[in-house]
Coordinates of C-alpha atoms and ligand atoms in Angstrom, one line a residue:
Chain E
M1 CA 17.2 -4.6 -21.3
T2 CA 13.6 -5.3 -22.4
R3 CA 10.5 -3.9 -21.8
L4 CA 9.6 -6.0 -18.7
D5 CA 13.3 -6.2 -17.5
K6 CA 12.8 -2.2 -17.1
Q7 CA 9.3 -2.4 -15.6
I8 CA 10.8 -5.0 -12.7
A9 CA 13.9 -2.9 -11.9
F10 CA 11.7 -0.2 -11.3
L11 CA 9.4 -2.5 -9.2
N12 CA 12.4 -3.8 -7.6
E13 CA 13.8 -0.1 -6.6
A14 CA 10.6 1.1 -5.1
D15 CA 10.6 -2.2 -2.7
K16 CA 13.3 0.3 -0.9
L17 CA 10.5 2.5 0.4
K18 CA 9.9 -0.3 2.9
S19 CA 13.2 0.5 4.6
V20 CA 12.4 4.4 4.8
L21 CA 11.2 5.1 8.3
R22 CA 8.4 7.7 9.5
A23 CA 8.2 10.1 12.5
T24 CA 4.7 8.1 13.2
T25 CA 4.6 4.8 14.4
L26 CA 2.3 2.0 14.7
A27 CA -1.0 2.3 16.5
D28 CA 0.3 0.1 19.0
A29 CA 3.3 2.2 19.3
S30 CA 5.7 -1.1 18.8
R31 CA 7.8 0.7 15.9
A32 CA 8.2 3.4 13.5
E33 CA 5.9 3.2 10.6
N34 CA 7.9 3.0 7.1
S35 CA 6.5 4.5 4.2
A36 CA 5.4 1.8 2.0
E37 CA 3.2 0.4 4.5
H38 CA 1.8 4.2 5.3
S39 CA 1.0 4.6 1.6
W40 CA -0.9 1.3 1.6
H41 CA -2.6 2.9 4.7
L42 CA -3.6 6.0 2.8
T43 CA -4.9 3.9 -0.2
L44 CA -7.6 2.6 2.3
Y45 CA -8.0 5.7 3.9
A46 CA -9.2 7.1 0.3
L47 CA -11.6 3.9 0.2
V48 CA -13.3 4.0 3.3
L49 CA -13.5 8.1 3.5
A50 CA -14.3 8.7 0.1
D51 CA -17.8 10.0 1.5
Q52 CA -15.5 13.0 2.9
A53 CA -14.5 14.1 -1.0
G54 CA -16.3 17.2 -2.6
P55 CA -18.0 16.2 -6.3
D56 CA -14.7 17.4 -8.2
V57 CA -12.5 14.4 -6.7
D58 CA -11.7 11.6 -8.6
I59 CA -11.1 9.0 -5.8
D60 CA -9.2 5.9 -8.5
R61 CA -6.8 8.9 -9.3
V62 CA -6.8 10.0 -5.5
I63 CA -5.6 6.1 -5.1
K64 CA -3.1 6.4 -7.7
M65 CA -1.5 9.6 -6.2
L66 CA -1.4 7.8 -2.8
I67 CA 0.7 4.5 -4.4
L68 CA 3.2 6.9 -5.9
H69 CA 3.3 10.0 -3.7
D70 CA 6.3 8.6 -1.2
L71 CA 8.5 6.7 -4.0
V72 CA 11.0 9.9 -4.2
E73 CA 11.6 9.4 -0.6
I74 CA 13.7 6.5 -1.9
D75 CA 16.5 9.1 -2.4
A76 CA 15.3 12.4 -0.6
G77 CA 14.4 10.6 2.6
D78 CA 11.1 11.3 4.6
T79 CA 10.5 14.9 5.7
P80 CA 8.9 15.0 9.3
I81 CA 5.6 17.1 9.6
F82 CA 7.0 19.2 12.8
E83 CA 10.8 19.5 11.5
N84 CA 11.9 22.6 10.4
V85 CA 13.2 22.4 6.6
D86 CA 14.4 24.5 3.6
A87 CA 11.0 23.7 1.6
A88 CA 13.0 24.6 -1.8
E89 CA 16.0 22.2 -1.0
V90 CA 13.2 19.1 -0.2
A91 CA 11.7 20.2 -3.7
A92 CA 14.5 20.3 -5.6
K93 CA 15.8 16.8 -4.0
E94 CA 12.5 15.4 -4.7
E95 CA 12.6 16.6 -8.6
A96 CA 15.9 14.8 -8.7
A97 CA 14.7 11.6 -7.1
A98 CA 11.6 11.6 -9.5
D99 CA 13.9 12.0 -12.5
R100 CA 16.1 9.0 -11.4
I101 CA 13.2 6.5 -10.2
F102 CA 10.9 7.4 -12.9
G103 CA 13.5 7.3 -15.3
L104 CA 13.9 3.5 -14.5
L105 CA 10.6 2.9 -16.3
P106 CA 10.0 2.5 -20.1
A107 CA 9.3 6.0 -21.7
D108 CA 5.5 5.8 -21.9
I109 CA 4.9 4.4 -18.6
A110 CA 6.8 7.1 -17.1
S111 CA 5.0 9.7 -19.0
A112 CA 1.7 8.4 -17.6
L113 CA 2.8 8.0 -14.1
R114 CA 4.9 11.1 -13.3
P115 CA 2.4 13.6 -14.0
I116 CA 0.2 12.1 -11.1
W117 CA 2.9 12.6 -9.0
E118 CA 3.3 16.2 -10.1
E119 CA -0.4 16.9 -9.6
F120 CA -0.1 15.4 -6.1
E121 CA 3.0 17.7 -5.4
A122 CA 1.4 20.9 -7.0
A123 CA -1.6 20.4 -4.8
L124 CA -3.8 22.6 -7.1
T125 CA -6.6 20.4 -7.9
P126 CA -9.4 19.1 -5.9
T127 CA -8.4 15.4 -6.4
A128 CA -4.7 16.4 -5.2
Q129 CA -5.9 18.5 -2.3
F130 CA -8.2 15.6 -1.1
A131 CA -5.2 13.3 -1.4
K132 CA -3.1 15.6 0.5
A133 CA -5.4 15.8 3.0
L134 CA -5.7 12.1 4.0
D135 CA -1.7 12.4 4.0
R136 CA -2.1 14.9 6.8
F137 CA -4.9 13.2 8.5
Q138 CA -3.3 9.8 9.1
P139 CA -0.6 10.7 11.2
P140 CA -2.9 12.4 13.7
M141 CA -4.9 9.3 13.6
Q142 CA -1.8 7.2 14.4
N143 CA -0.6 9.8 17.1
L144 CA -4.1 9.4 18.8
A145 CA -4.0 5.6 18.6
S146 CA -0.5 5.4 20.2
G147 CA -1.0 8.0 22.6
G148 CA 0.6 11.0 21.4
G149 CA 3.7 9.4 18.9
S150 CA 5.3 12.3 17.0
W151 CA 3.6 15.0 18.9
R152 CA 5.6 13.8 22.0
A153 CA 8.6 13.1 20.1
Y154 CA 8.5 17.0 18.8
N155 CA 6.8 18.4 21.6
V156 CA 4.2 20.3 19.6
T157 CA 1.3 22.3 20.6
Q158 CA -2.2 22.4 19.3
D159 CA -1.2 25.4 17.5
T160 CA 1.4 24.0 15.5
I161 CA -0.7 21.1 15.0
A162 CA -3.3 23.6 13.2
A163 CA -0.9 25.2 11.4
R164 CA 1.3 22.4 10.0
V165 CA -1.2 19.8 9.5
G166 CA -4.9 21.5 10.0
T167 CA -4.9 23.8 7.0
K168 CA -4.0 20.9 4.4
I169 CA -6.7 19.0 5.8
E170 CA -8.9 21.4 5.7
R171 CA -8.3 22.7 2.5
G172 CA -9.0 19.1 1.2
A173 CA -11.4 17.7 3.4
P174 CA -13.1 20.2 5.9
G175 CA -15.1 17.4 7.4
L176 CA -12.0 15.2 8.3
W177 CA -10.2 18.5 10.1
A178 CA -13.8 19.1 12.0
Y179 CA -13.4 15.5 13.3
A180 CA -9.7 15.3 13.8
R181 CA -9.8 18.9 15.8
K182 CA -12.1 17.9 18.3
R183 CA -10.3 14.6 19.3
I184 CA -6.8 16.5 19.1
A185 CA -8.4 19.0 21.9
A186 CA -9.8 16.4 24.0
F187 CA -6.5 14.2 24.0
F188 CA -4.2 17.4 25.1
A189 CA -6.8 18.1 27.5
S190 CA -6.7 14.8 29.0
A191 CA -2.7 14.9 28.8
S192 CA -2.0 17.7 30.3
Chain J
M1 CA -20.2 6.0 17.9
T2 CA -20.5 8.2 14.9
R3 CA -20.4 7.4 11.3
L4 CA -16.6 8.7 11.4
D5 CA -15.6 6.8 14.6
K6 CA -16.7 3.9 12.6
Q7 CA -14.3 4.5 10.0
I8 CA -11.8 5.2 11.9
A9 CA -12.2 2.5 14.2
F10 CA -11.8 0.1 10.7
L11 CA -8.7 2.1 10.1
N12 CA -6.9 1.7 13.0
E13 CA -7.8 -2.0 13.2
A14 CA -6.5 -2.2 9.6
D15 CA -3.1 -1.0 11.0
K16 CA -2.6 -4.3 12.5
L17 CA -1.8 -5.8 8.9
K18 CA 1.7 -3.9 9.2
S19 CA 2.5 -6.7 11.7
V20 CA 1.6 -9.6 9.8
L21 CA 4.9 -11.2 8.6
R22 CA 5.1 -13.5 5.3
A23 CA 7.6 -15.8 3.9
T24 CA 9.4 -13.4 1.6
T25 CA 11.8 -11.2 2.5
L26 CA 12.5 -7.3 1.2
A27 CA 14.4 -7.5 -2.0
D28 CA 17.7 -6.5 0.2
A29 CA 17.0 -9.9 2.4
S30 CA 16.9 -7.8 5.6
R31 CA 13.9 -8.7 7.0
A32 CA 10.5 -10.6 6.4
E33 CA 7.9 -8.2 4.5
N34 CA 5.0 -7.5 6.1
S35 CA 1.5 -7.8 4.4
A36 CA 0.6 -4.3 4.4
E37 CA 3.8 -3.0 2.7
H38 CA 3.2 -6.1 0.3
S39 CA 0.0 -5.0 -0.5
W40 CA 0.8 -1.4 -1.3
H41 CA 3.9 -3.1 -3.5
L42 CA 1.4 -4.9 -5.3
T43 CA -0.6 -1.7 -6.5
L44 CA 2.4 -0.4 -7.8
Y45 CA 2.8 -3.7 -9.8
A46 CA -0.9 -3.1 -10.9
L47 CA 0.3 0.2 -12.2
V48 CA 3.3 -0.6 -13.8
L49 CA 2.4 -3.9 -15.3
A50 CA -1.1 -2.7 -16.7
D51 CA 0.0 -3.6 -19.9
Q52 CA 0.4 -7.1 -18.9
A53 CA -3.7 -7.2 -18.6
G54 CA -6.1 -8.6 -21.0
P55 CA -9.0 -6.2 -22.5
D56 CA -11.6 -7.3 -20.0
V57 CA -9.4 -6.4 -16.9
D58 CA -10.5 -3.4 -14.7
I59 CA -7.3 -1.9 -13.3
D60 CA -8.9 0.5 -10.9
R61 CA -10.6 -2.5 -9.5
V62 CA -7.6 -4.5 -9.4
I63 CA -6.1 -1.8 -7.4
K64 CA -8.9 -1.8 -4.8
M65 CA -8.8 -5.3 -4.7
L66 CA -4.9 -5.5 -4.2
I67 CA -5.5 -2.9 -1.4
L68 CA -8.4 -5.0 0.5
H69 CA -7.2 -8.4 -0.3
D70 CA -5.1 -9.2 2.7
L71 CA -7.0 -7.6 5.7
V72 CA -8.3 -10.8 6.5
E73 CA -5.0 -11.8 7.9
I74 CA -5.3 -9.6 10.9
D75 CA -7.4 -12.4 12.1
A76 CA -6.4 -15.5 9.8
G77 CA -2.9 -14.8 9.6
D78 CA -0.6 -15.0 6.3
T79 CA -0.8 -18.8 4.9
P80 CA 2.8 -19.1 3.0
I81 CA 2.3 -20.2 -0.5
F82 CA 4.7 -23.3 -0.2
E83 CA 3.0 -24.6 2.9
N84 CA 0.8 -27.6 2.7
V85 CA -2.8 -26.4 4.6
D86 CA -6.2 -27.6 4.7
A87 CA -7.7 -24.6 2.3
A88 CA -11.4 -25.1 3.3
E89 CA -10.3 -24.5 6.9
V90 CA -8.3 -21.3 5.6
A91 CA -11.0 -20.0 3.5
A92 CA -13.9 -20.6 6.5
K93 CA -11.2 -18.9 8.9
E94 CA -11.0 -15.9 6.2
E95 CA -14.5 -15.6 5.9
A96 CA -15.1 -15.2 9.7
A97 CA -12.2 -12.6 10.0
A98 CA -14.0 -10.8 6.7
D99 CA -17.5 -10.8 8.8
R100 CA -15.5 -9.3 12.2
I101 CA -13.2 -6.6 10.0
F102 CA -15.6 -5.5 7.4
G103 CA -18.6 -5.2 10.3
L104 CA -16.3 -2.7 11.8
L105 CA -17.5 0.0 9.0
P106 CA -20.8 1.7 8.6
A107 CA -23.4 -1.1 6.8
D108 CA -23.4 0.9 3.4
I109 CA -19.3 1.4 3.3
A110 CA -19.0 -2.6 4.0
S111 CA -21.5 -3.4 1.5
A112 CA -19.5 -1.6 -1.2
L113 CA -16.1 -2.9 0.3
R114 CA -16.7 -6.5 1.1
P115 CA -18.0 -7.7 -2.4
I116 CA -14.4 -6.8 -4.0
W117 CA -12.5 -8.9 -1.6
E118 CA -14.9 -11.8 -2.3
E119 CA -14.6 -11.1 -6.0
F120 CA -10.7 -11.4 -5.8
E121 CA -11.3 -14.8 -3.5
A122 CA -13.6 -16.0 -6.0
A123 CA -11.1 -15.7 -8.9
L124 CA -13.7 -15.9 -11.4
T125 CA -13.4 -12.4 -13.5
P126 CA -10.7 -11.5 -15.5
T127 CA -10.2 -8.7 -13.3
A128 CA -10.1 -10.7 -10.1
Q129 CA -7.5 -13.3 -12.1
F130 CA -5.2 -10.2 -13.2
A131 CA -5.1 -9.3 -9.6
K132 CA -4.3 -13.0 -8.2
A133 CA -1.5 -13.1 -10.9
L134 CA 0.2 -10.3 -9.6
D135 CA -0.3 -11.6 -6.3
R136 CA 1.3 -14.7 -7.0
F137 CA 4.1 -12.7 -9.5
Q138 CA 5.7 -10.7 -6.7
P139 CA 6.8 -13.1 -4.4
P140 CA 9.1 -15.0 -7.0
M141 CA 10.4 -11.3 -7.9
Q142 CA 11.2 -10.6 -4.3
N143 CA 13.0 -14.2 -4.7
L144 CA 15.0 -13.1 -7.6
A145 CA 16.3 -10.2 -5.9
S146 CA 16.9 -11.6 -2.6
G147 CA 18.8 -14.6 -3.9
G148 CA 16.3 -17.5 -2.9
G149 CA 14.2 -16.2 0.0
S150 CA 11.1 -18.4 0.6
W151 CA 12.4 -20.7 -2.1
R152 CA 15.5 -21.9 0.2
A153 CA 13.6 -21.6 3.2
Y154 CA 10.8 -24.1 2.1
N155 CA 13.3 -25.9 -0.4
V156 CA 11.2 -25.9 -3.2
T157 CA 11.7 -27.2 -6.9
Q158 CA 10.8 -25.8 -10.0
D159 CA 8.3 -28.1 -10.6
T160 CA 6.7 -27.0 -7.3
I161 CA 6.9 -23.2 -8.2
A162 CA 5.1 -23.9 -11.5
A163 CA 2.4 -25.7 -9.6
R164 CA 1.7 -23.5 -7.0
V165 CA 2.6 -20.3 -8.6
G166 CA 2.7 -20.5 -12.0
T167 CA -0.7 -21.9 -12.8
K168 CA -2.3 -18.7 -11.2
I169 CA 0.0 -16.4 -12.9
E170 CA -0.4 -17.8 -16.4
R171 CA -4.3 -17.8 -16.0
G172 CA -4.4 -13.8 -15.3
A173 CA -1.2 -12.7 -16.9
P174 CA 0.6 -15.5 -19.1
G175 CA 3.1 -12.8 -20.3
L176 CA 4.4 -12.4 -17.0
W177 CA 4.3 -16.1 -16.3
A178 CA 6.5 -16.7 -19.7
Y179 CA 8.9 -13.9 -18.1
A180 CA 9.1 -15.6 -14.5
R181 CA 9.5 -18.9 -15.7
K182 CA 12.7 -18.0 -18.1
R183 CA 14.0 -16.0 -14.8
I184 CA 13.3 -18.9 -12.3
A185 CA 15.0 -21.6 -14.8
A186 CA 18.1 -19.4 -14.9
F187 CA 18.4 -18.6 -11.4
F188 CA 17.8 -22.6 -10.7
A189 CA 20.2 -23.3 -13.2
S190 CA 23.3 -20.9 -11.5
A191 CA 21.9 -21.9 -8.2
S192 CA 22.9 -25.8 -8.3
Ligands
CA201 CA1 -1.7 -13.5 1.3

């Protein structure tokens, strides 16, 4: 295999992310969203909501994180936010997936890209925390647009949303959580 | 409407790109690809094939172009590469679409993002030419993976592929056209 053969083999493998379905739907509720189009939507969130990032956030790197962040789901599947899972088990599955999937690339490219995914997963830097905040902020925006989406499917309360979603949005993008919390409260008030 | 309301209105409108279908299929030929997941795939192409770009190419800006490049299809639809269309008519439709869609954003964000799309469309800079090359290179890679895809649907010849796709790939990423041409020739040799 030539270098380009390996790069294309990785890109063909990545195509499978278009068939990984999420708990959220499209805004028009017509079907489940897949993780590839979700990843694209998040990169657009980063471009459009860059003014919500703190001064230590590198938006170009946020975008790279969001392009790569769900690739491991090709092997490990999507973990719905409101499902109760064994976090250590999910993390182990995702590490194995990263080994296999980044392993398809020429070594120098894998060494450049995998640390971007690792930084996102660890969520210790302002850049990763902002990327994580967007990843948690987009699903409630989809649910508000579609009339409930995964909130109805999982029958969740505002407290659960605040715990599962709010804490991570607030850590990376406090202005977005202030906005989302208000809109979520209005949605639940009108739905009850 | 607050500033954030406008940003979210734009992001909700962008969701519609997930329902714009292309002539190419997924690599497993299971269904048509949509323009949102196609845009994500292209951003990954940019990350993985950055070594094919010339020294004057700004990869971070290539990625931004690829995130934005198909948004106008929400109003104007996708123009299949092998269909014969009135280019001036398509361009006029896409300009009107850009007016409406970028017009949903706060003015300062629209002024930052629309020129990135305009630069891509004009294809006069090395950065835009590399982004265009990737946009033309991914469909043949999908067709090779799926066993023919839009080549079979439109019954095209290698000469047509070279004219419609090859010239633009070669201008922005000559190494990728050399690679694609060889693989396309092998595909047609084995398929005939
Ligand atoms: Ca297109």
